[in-house]
Short mmCIF file of C-alpha atoms in Angstrom, two decimals:
data_model
loop_
_atom_site.label_atom_id
_atom_site.label_comp_id
_atom_site.label_asym_id
_atom_site.label_seq_id
_atom_site.Cartn_x
_atom_site.Cartn_y
_atom_site.Cartn_z
CA UNK A 1 134.36 128.49 92.64
CA UNK A 2 130.83 129.75 92.27
CA UNK A 3 127.61 128.57 90.73
CA UNK A 4 125.57 131.17 88.87
CA UNK A 5 123.43 130.02 85.97
CA UNK A 6 119.87 130.15 84.76
CA UNK A 7 120.27 127.11 82.54
CA UNK A 8 120.47 124.42 85.22
CA UNK A 9 118.86 123.93 88.62
CA UNK A 10 122.14 124.29 90.56
CA UNK A 11 121.54 126.92 93.21
CA UNK A 12 123.65 130.09 93.22
CA UNK A 13 126.29 130.73 95.85
CA UNK A 14 126.99 134.12 97.35
CA UNK A 15 128.82 136.17 94.70
CA UNK A 16 132.53 136.72 95.21
CA UNK A 17 132.52 140.34 94.07
CA UNK A 18 132.12 143.12 96.63
CA UNK A 19 128.99 144.83 95.44
CA UNK A 20 126.59 145.00 92.54
CA UNK A 21 128.55 147.70 90.75
CA UNK A 22 131.67 145.52 90.57
CA UNK A 23 129.86 142.34 89.54
CA UNK A 24 131.08 140.85 86.26
CA UNK A 25 128.83 141.37 83.30
CA UNK A 26 126.60 138.52 82.24
CA UNK A 27 128.15 136.56 79.37
CA UNK A 28 126.88 137.43 75.92
CA UNK A 29 126.49 133.73 75.11
CA UNK A 30 124.11 131.15 76.52
CA UNK A 31 125.69 128.22 78.39
CA UNK A 32 125.04 124.65 77.34
CA UNK A 33 122.84 123.16 80.08
CA UNK A 34 124.18 120.42 82.32
CA UNK A 35 122.92 116.87 82.01
CA UNK A 36 120.23 116.69 84.74
CA UNK A 37 121.76 113.45 86.05
CA UNK A 38 125.00 115.34 86.78
CA UNK A 39 123.61 118.35 88.61
CA UNK A 40 123.52 116.86 92.10
CA UNK A 41 127.08 115.62 91.74
CA UNK A 42 128.33 119.03 90.69
CA UNK A 43 126.55 120.76 93.53
CA UNK A 44 127.86 118.18 95.98
CA UNK A 45 131.40 118.70 94.72
CA UNK A 46 131.16 122.47 95.07
CA UNK A 47 129.67 122.15 98.55
CA UNK A 48 132.40 119.73 99.59
CA UNK A 49 135.37 121.78 98.43
CA UNK A 50 134.00 125.13 99.72
CA UNK A 51 136.97 127.18 98.57
CA UNK A 52 137.52 130.87 98.05
CA UNK A 53 137.22 132.13 94.47
CA UNK A 54 140.53 131.64 92.71
CA UNK A 55 141.98 135.14 92.46
CA UNK A 56 145.62 136.30 92.62
CA UNK A 57 145.36 136.94 96.35
CA UNK A 58 143.69 133.61 97.18
CA UNK A 59 145.94 131.12 95.37
CA UNK A 60 147.84 130.17 98.52
CA UNK A 61 144.72 129.91 100.68
CA UNK A 62 143.13 127.62 98.10
CA UNK A 63 146.34 125.60 97.86
CA UNK A 64 146.43 125.07 101.61
CA UNK A 65 142.75 124.14 101.65
CA UNK A 66 143.14 121.44 99.01
CA UNK A 67 146.23 120.07 100.73
CA UNK A 68 144.05 119.52 103.80
CA UNK A 69 141.06 117.90 102.14
CA UNK A 70 142.80 115.56 99.66
CA UNK A 71 143.83 112.36 101.48
CA UNK A 72 147.34 111.03 101.15
CA UNK A 73 148.23 107.80 99.42
CA UNK A 74 148.19 105.81 102.66
CA UNK A 75 144.49 106.61 103.06
CA UNK A 76 143.64 106.19 99.37
CA UNK A 77 145.38 102.82 99.15
CA UNK A 78 143.98 101.32 102.35
CA UNK A 79 142.24 98.04 101.56
CA UNK A 80 143.16 98.25 97.88
CA UNK A 81 145.17 95.63 96.00
CA UNK A 82 148.19 97.90 95.44
CA UNK A 83 151.55 98.77 96.92
CA UNK A 84 153.16 102.20 96.83
CA UNK A 85 156.40 103.98 97.60
CA UNK A 86 157.77 107.51 97.47
CA UNK A 87 160.97 108.35 95.64
CA UNK A 88 162.97 111.43 94.69
CA UNK A 89 164.18 111.42 91.09
CA UNK A 90 166.45 113.80 89.16
CA UNK A 91 164.75 117.00 88.07
CA UNK A 92 165.44 119.11 84.98
CA UNK A 93 169.05 120.15 84.47
CA UNK A 94 170.02 122.69 87.11
CA UNK A 95 166.65 122.47 88.85
CA UNK A 96 165.44 120.72 92.02
CA UNK A 97 164.84 117.01 92.14
CA UNK A 98 161.26 115.79 91.73
CA UNK A 99 159.24 113.79 94.25
CA UNK A 100 157.18 110.95 92.82
CA UNK A 101 154.94 108.21 94.18
CA UNK A 102 155.03 104.82 92.48
CA UNK A 103 151.88 102.67 92.56
CA UNK A 104 152.01 98.98 91.63
CA UNK A 105 149.50 96.14 91.65
CA UNK A 106 149.90 94.03 94.79
CA UNK A 107 150.18 90.86 92.71
CA UNK A 108 152.48 91.32 89.76
CA UNK A 109 151.22 89.76 86.55
CA UNK A 110 153.48 87.72 84.24
CA UNK A 111 155.51 89.80 81.83
CA UNK A 112 156.05 93.52 81.76
CA UNK A 113 153.26 95.85 82.83
CA UNK A 114 151.90 98.92 81.07
CA UNK A 115 153.07 102.20 82.59
CA UNK A 116 151.44 105.53 83.41
CA UNK A 117 152.94 108.92 84.21
CA UNK A 118 150.11 110.62 86.10
CA UNK A 119 150.03 114.41 86.13
CA UNK A 120 147.62 116.07 88.55
CA UNK A 121 145.19 118.90 87.93
CA UNK A 122 144.73 122.15 89.84
CA UNK A 123 145.37 124.81 87.23
CA UNK A 124 149.15 124.44 87.69
CA UNK A 125 148.73 126.59 90.81
CA UNK A 126 147.04 124.12 93.19
CA UNK A 127 147.18 120.49 94.16
CA UNK A 128 149.65 117.72 94.88
CA UNK A 129 150.50 114.44 93.22
CA UNK A 130 147.89 112.79 95.42
CA UNK A 131 145.22 114.34 93.20
CA UNK A 132 146.37 111.79 90.60
CA UNK A 133 147.00 108.67 92.69
CA UNK A 134 143.34 107.51 92.71
CA UNK A 135 143.67 107.01 88.95
CA UNK A 136 146.86 105.00 89.44
CA UNK A 137 145.27 102.79 92.10
CA UNK A 138 142.35 102.07 89.78
CA UNK A 139 144.58 101.31 86.78
CA UNK A 140 146.84 99.07 88.87
CA UNK A 141 143.89 97.02 90.09
CA UNK A 142 142.05 96.74 86.79
CA UNK A 143 144.85 96.68 84.21
CA UNK A 144 147.93 95.67 86.21
CA UNK A 145 149.54 99.02 85.35
CA UNK A 146 152.49 100.52 87.20
CA UNK A 147 152.18 104.27 87.62
CA UNK A 148 154.19 107.20 88.83
CA UNK A 149 152.53 110.38 90.13
CA UNK A 150 154.59 113.56 89.76
CA UNK A 151 154.97 116.39 92.30
CA UNK A 152 155.71 119.23 89.91
CA UNK A 153 156.46 122.82 90.89
CA UNK A 154 153.52 125.21 91.00
CA UNK A 155 153.01 128.73 89.63
CA UNK A 156 153.42 131.59 90.32
CA UNK A 157 156.53 130.60 92.32
CA UNK A 158 157.69 128.53 89.35
CA UNK A 159 156.43 130.07 86.09
CA UNK A 160 155.75 127.85 83.11
CA UNK A 161 157.15 125.73 81.60
CA UNK A 162 158.66 124.53 84.92
CA UNK A 163 155.65 122.26 85.44
CA UNK A 164 156.07 120.44 82.12
CA UNK A 165 159.85 120.22 82.59
CA UNK A 166 159.40 118.50 85.96
CA UNK A 167 156.91 116.05 84.48
CA UNK A 168 159.21 115.34 81.55
CA UNK A 169 162.08 114.64 83.96
CA UNK A 170 159.85 112.12 85.74
CA UNK A 171 159.00 110.49 82.39
CA UNK A 172 162.69 110.19 81.52
CA UNK A 173 163.45 108.56 84.88
CA UNK A 174 160.47 106.22 84.56
CA UNK A 175 161.48 105.10 81.06
CA UNK A 176 165.12 104.62 82.06
CA UNK A 177 164.10 102.49 85.05
CA UNK A 178 161.24 100.66 83.34
CA UNK A 179 162.86 97.23 83.46
CA UNK A 180 163.63 97.50 87.18
CA UNK A 181 160.03 98.56 87.81
CA UNK A 182 158.61 95.72 85.72
CA UNK A 183 157.28 98.11 83.08
CA UNK A 184 157.24 97.71 79.31
CA UNK A 185 158.92 100.93 78.04
CA UNK A 186 156.95 100.64 74.79
CA UNK A 187 153.64 100.91 76.70
CA UNK A 188 154.13 104.04 78.80
CA UNK A 189 151.45 106.70 78.51
CA UNK A 190 151.14 110.19 80.00
CA UNK A 191 147.79 110.93 81.60
CA UNK A 192 146.08 113.76 83.41
CA UNK A 193 142.94 115.84 83.74
CA UNK A 194 142.53 119.61 83.51
CA UNK A 195 146.01 121.08 84.09
CA UNK A 196 147.24 117.49 84.07
CA UNK A 197 145.75 117.01 80.62
CA UNK A 198 147.47 120.13 79.33
CA UNK A 199 150.77 119.05 80.89
CA UNK A 200 150.43 115.59 79.35
CA UNK A 201 150.16 117.30 75.97
CA UNK A 202 153.19 119.47 76.81
CA UNK A 203 155.28 116.47 77.88
CA UNK A 204 154.41 114.77 74.60
CA UNK A 205 155.67 117.82 72.72
CA UNK A 206 158.91 117.92 74.71
CA UNK A 207 159.54 114.20 74.20
CA UNK A 208 159.07 114.60 70.45
CA UNK A 209 161.25 117.69 70.18
CA UNK A 210 164.10 116.25 72.29
CA UNK A 211 163.85 112.77 70.85
CA UNK A 212 163.15 111.54 74.35
CA UNK A 213 161.35 108.45 75.58
CA UNK A 214 158.74 107.01 73.26
CA UNK A 215 155.22 107.62 74.58
CA UNK A 216 152.56 105.09 73.65
CA UNK A 217 149.69 107.53 74.13
CA UNK A 218 148.61 110.79 75.71
CA UNK A 219 145.38 110.77 77.71
CA UNK A 220 144.13 114.36 77.78
CA UNK A 221 141.18 114.69 80.13
CA UNK A 222 139.36 118.06 79.90
CA UNK A 223 142.76 119.57 79.08
CA UNK A 224 143.93 123.07 79.95
CA UNK A 225 145.76 124.02 76.75
CA UNK A 226 145.47 127.71 75.87
CA UNK A 227 146.52 130.73 77.92
CA UNK A 228 144.34 133.09 75.88
CA UNK A 229 141.01 131.94 77.39
CA UNK A 230 139.08 133.47 74.47
CA UNK A 231 136.88 130.62 73.21
CA UNK A 232 133.10 130.68 73.20
CA UNK A 233 133.02 128.00 75.90
CA UNK A 234 135.28 130.06 78.16
CA UNK A 235 132.71 132.86 78.05
CA UNK A 236 129.80 130.46 78.51
CA UNK A 237 131.08 129.37 81.94
CA UNK A 238 131.97 132.67 83.55
CA UNK A 239 131.16 132.84 87.26
CA UNK A 240 129.90 129.30 87.83
CA UNK A 241 130.85 125.67 87.45
CA UNK A 242 133.73 123.51 88.66
CA UNK A 243 136.40 125.57 86.81
CA UNK A 244 135.17 128.86 85.40
CA UNK A 245 136.61 131.65 83.29
CA UNK A 246 137.82 133.62 86.32
CA UNK A 247 139.68 130.63 87.75
CA UNK A 248 141.25 130.04 84.36
CA UNK A 249 142.35 133.67 83.98
CA UNK A 250 143.88 133.70 87.44
CA UNK A 251 145.77 130.49 86.83
CA UNK A 252 147.10 131.43 83.40
CA UNK A 253 148.31 134.82 84.59
CA UNK A 254 150.17 133.10 87.43
CA UNK A 255 151.69 130.60 84.98
CA UNK A 256 152.60 132.85 82.05
CA UNK A 257 153.00 136.24 83.73
CA UNK A 258 153.72 139.20 81.47
CA UNK A 259 154.22 136.90 78.48
CA UNK A 260 150.57 135.86 78.52
CA UNK A 261 148.68 136.62 75.27
CA UNK A 262 151.98 136.98 73.41
CA UNK A 263 154.01 134.70 71.20
CA UNK A 264 156.54 134.43 74.02
CA UNK A 265 154.36 131.81 75.70
CA UNK A 266 156.08 128.47 75.18
CA UNK A 267 154.10 125.54 73.75
CA UNK A 268 155.51 123.61 76.71
CA UNK A 269 153.52 126.01 78.88
CA UNK A 270 150.39 126.22 76.70
CA UNK A 271 150.33 123.41 74.09
CA UNK A 272 147.78 125.27 71.95
CA UNK A 273 150.68 127.60 71.10
CA UNK A 274 152.55 124.82 69.28
CA UNK A 275 152.81 125.53 65.55
CA UNK A 276 153.52 121.88 64.70
CA UNK A 277 151.46 119.00 66.10
CA UNK A 278 152.89 116.33 63.84
CA UNK A 279 154.63 113.13 64.97
CA UNK A 280 152.97 113.05 68.39
CA UNK A 281 151.73 109.94 70.20
CA UNK A 282 148.10 108.88 69.78
CA UNK A 283 145.82 111.11 71.84
CA UNK A 284 142.62 110.46 73.70
CA UNK A 285 140.89 113.83 74.19
CA UNK A 286 137.77 113.98 76.35
CA UNK A 287 135.81 116.98 77.55
CA UNK A 288 132.33 117.96 78.66
CA UNK A 289 130.12 119.99 76.36
CA UNK A 290 129.19 122.20 79.34
CA UNK A 291 132.59 123.42 80.47
CA UNK A 292 135.25 126.05 79.90
CA UNK A 293 137.77 123.83 78.11
CA UNK A 294 135.39 122.37 75.50
CA UNK A 295 136.41 124.46 72.53
CA UNK A 296 140.18 124.40 73.06
CA UNK A 297 140.07 120.61 73.46
CA UNK A 298 138.11 120.24 70.20
CA UNK A 299 140.51 122.61 68.42
CA UNK A 300 143.55 120.67 69.64
CA UNK A 301 142.16 117.33 68.47
CA UNK A 302 141.27 118.89 65.10
CA UNK A 303 144.82 120.17 64.71
CA UNK A 304 146.24 116.74 65.58
CA UNK A 305 144.19 115.25 62.76
CA UNK A 306 145.22 118.04 60.38
CA UNK A 307 148.87 117.17 61.13
CA UNK A 308 148.22 113.53 60.23
CA UNK A 309 148.12 112.35 63.83
CA UNK A 310 145.89 109.94 65.69
CA UNK A 311 143.33 111.46 68.04
CA UNK A 312 140.15 110.10 69.54
CA UNK A 313 137.86 112.96 70.61
CA UNK A 314 134.85 112.66 72.92
CA UNK A 315 132.66 115.66 73.78
CA UNK A 316 130.11 114.48 76.34
CA UNK A 317 126.69 116.13 76.22
CA UNK A 318 125.89 118.11 79.35
CA UNK A 319 129.19 117.21 81.01
CA UNK A 320 130.78 119.67 83.43
CA UNK A 321 134.51 119.86 84.19
CA UNK A 322 135.59 116.51 85.61
CA UNK A 323 132.07 115.08 85.58
CA UNK A 324 132.99 111.42 85.04
CA UNK A 325 134.97 111.14 88.27
CA UNK A 326 132.65 113.31 90.39
CA UNK A 327 129.38 111.75 89.13
CA UNK A 328 130.51 108.23 88.13
CA UNK A 329 127.07 106.62 88.34
CA UNK A 330 125.40 108.87 85.75
CA UNK A 331 124.82 107.19 82.40
CA UNK A 332 126.98 109.72 80.54
CA UNK A 333 129.81 109.13 83.03
CA UNK A 334 129.60 105.37 82.53
CA UNK A 335 129.82 105.91 78.78
CA UNK A 336 132.80 108.25 79.19
CA UNK A 337 134.66 105.83 81.45
CA UNK A 338 133.94 102.92 79.12
CA UNK A 339 135.31 104.89 76.15
CA UNK A 340 138.49 105.71 78.09
CA UNK A 341 138.94 102.07 79.10
CA UNK A 342 138.51 100.98 75.49
CA UNK A 343 141.24 103.36 74.36
CA UNK A 344 143.60 102.16 77.11
CA UNK A 345 143.06 98.51 76.14
CA UNK A 346 143.87 99.30 72.53
CA UNK A 347 146.92 101.47 73.34
CA UNK A 348 148.27 98.85 75.76
CA UNK A 349 147.50 95.92 73.49
CA UNK A 350 145.01 94.42 75.93
CA UNK A 351 142.02 94.37 73.58
#
């Protein structure tokens, strides 16, 4: 991850290319500037993660780095009003079982709780389910939700759509065991950010196509949806930001392999490839105006509407990738989090 822009005061890092002759060309489009209140948070995030640029030869080094710096659930849950447990649930047919972590409120509320299948980010090449457990802890404390975080297989070792298939298997198990877990099966949502947002969309497609568990809603945070990486916003954030064009190219090539850019890419791998977006659960789509995934998120929401579906779209001015969680005290982040909470209350019937 690098920072290289003339449109915001974030300072440049050392370039990841070898010399000036191999440096990538400047984009032909001008980036949308970051909200000034978010700049320090973005720089702090980039300084904290301090990873190698995401290239084919650095995927494993980055994966190992994030595994070291992301705390486990026992650290995340310390002092919080939740309980948690690990389980292994059946995976897709003929494939390995799937590890999950279940997070519950410490004090169960009367009646059945809303449920969340949490799908972590990391470009489908990085990360663990513990990327997603902070969300589950928060939702358990504030809404009494019961959540399950999914440890899906990563690319390139497991090409797409293995990731979505693992997450769908976890959804099936969760729905089948909802009563035992104290969960209302009619109020289960799928939720994730970045790759997790894209996979939440993919799981929704699989559930529709296989007549699987009913999903009350799909929460698509800055979703990674399209392997082609050809939008204006993907060119606007090339060489800087929290998830830039180079990172995205590396990840999608690892996920889709030789099929990338062709019609052989499954919509369960890249949901933007789906020809039919009808009969899907209500979607909440949120994205920053100053990030790579802006245009594909807007296009996906537009296509959901065109298919007669329900979608609530928020494009936050000056927002970088994942801004609301990294810079939660900025005014735009408070607005984004309030909008998400409002949607959850309506989807879960808590309004």
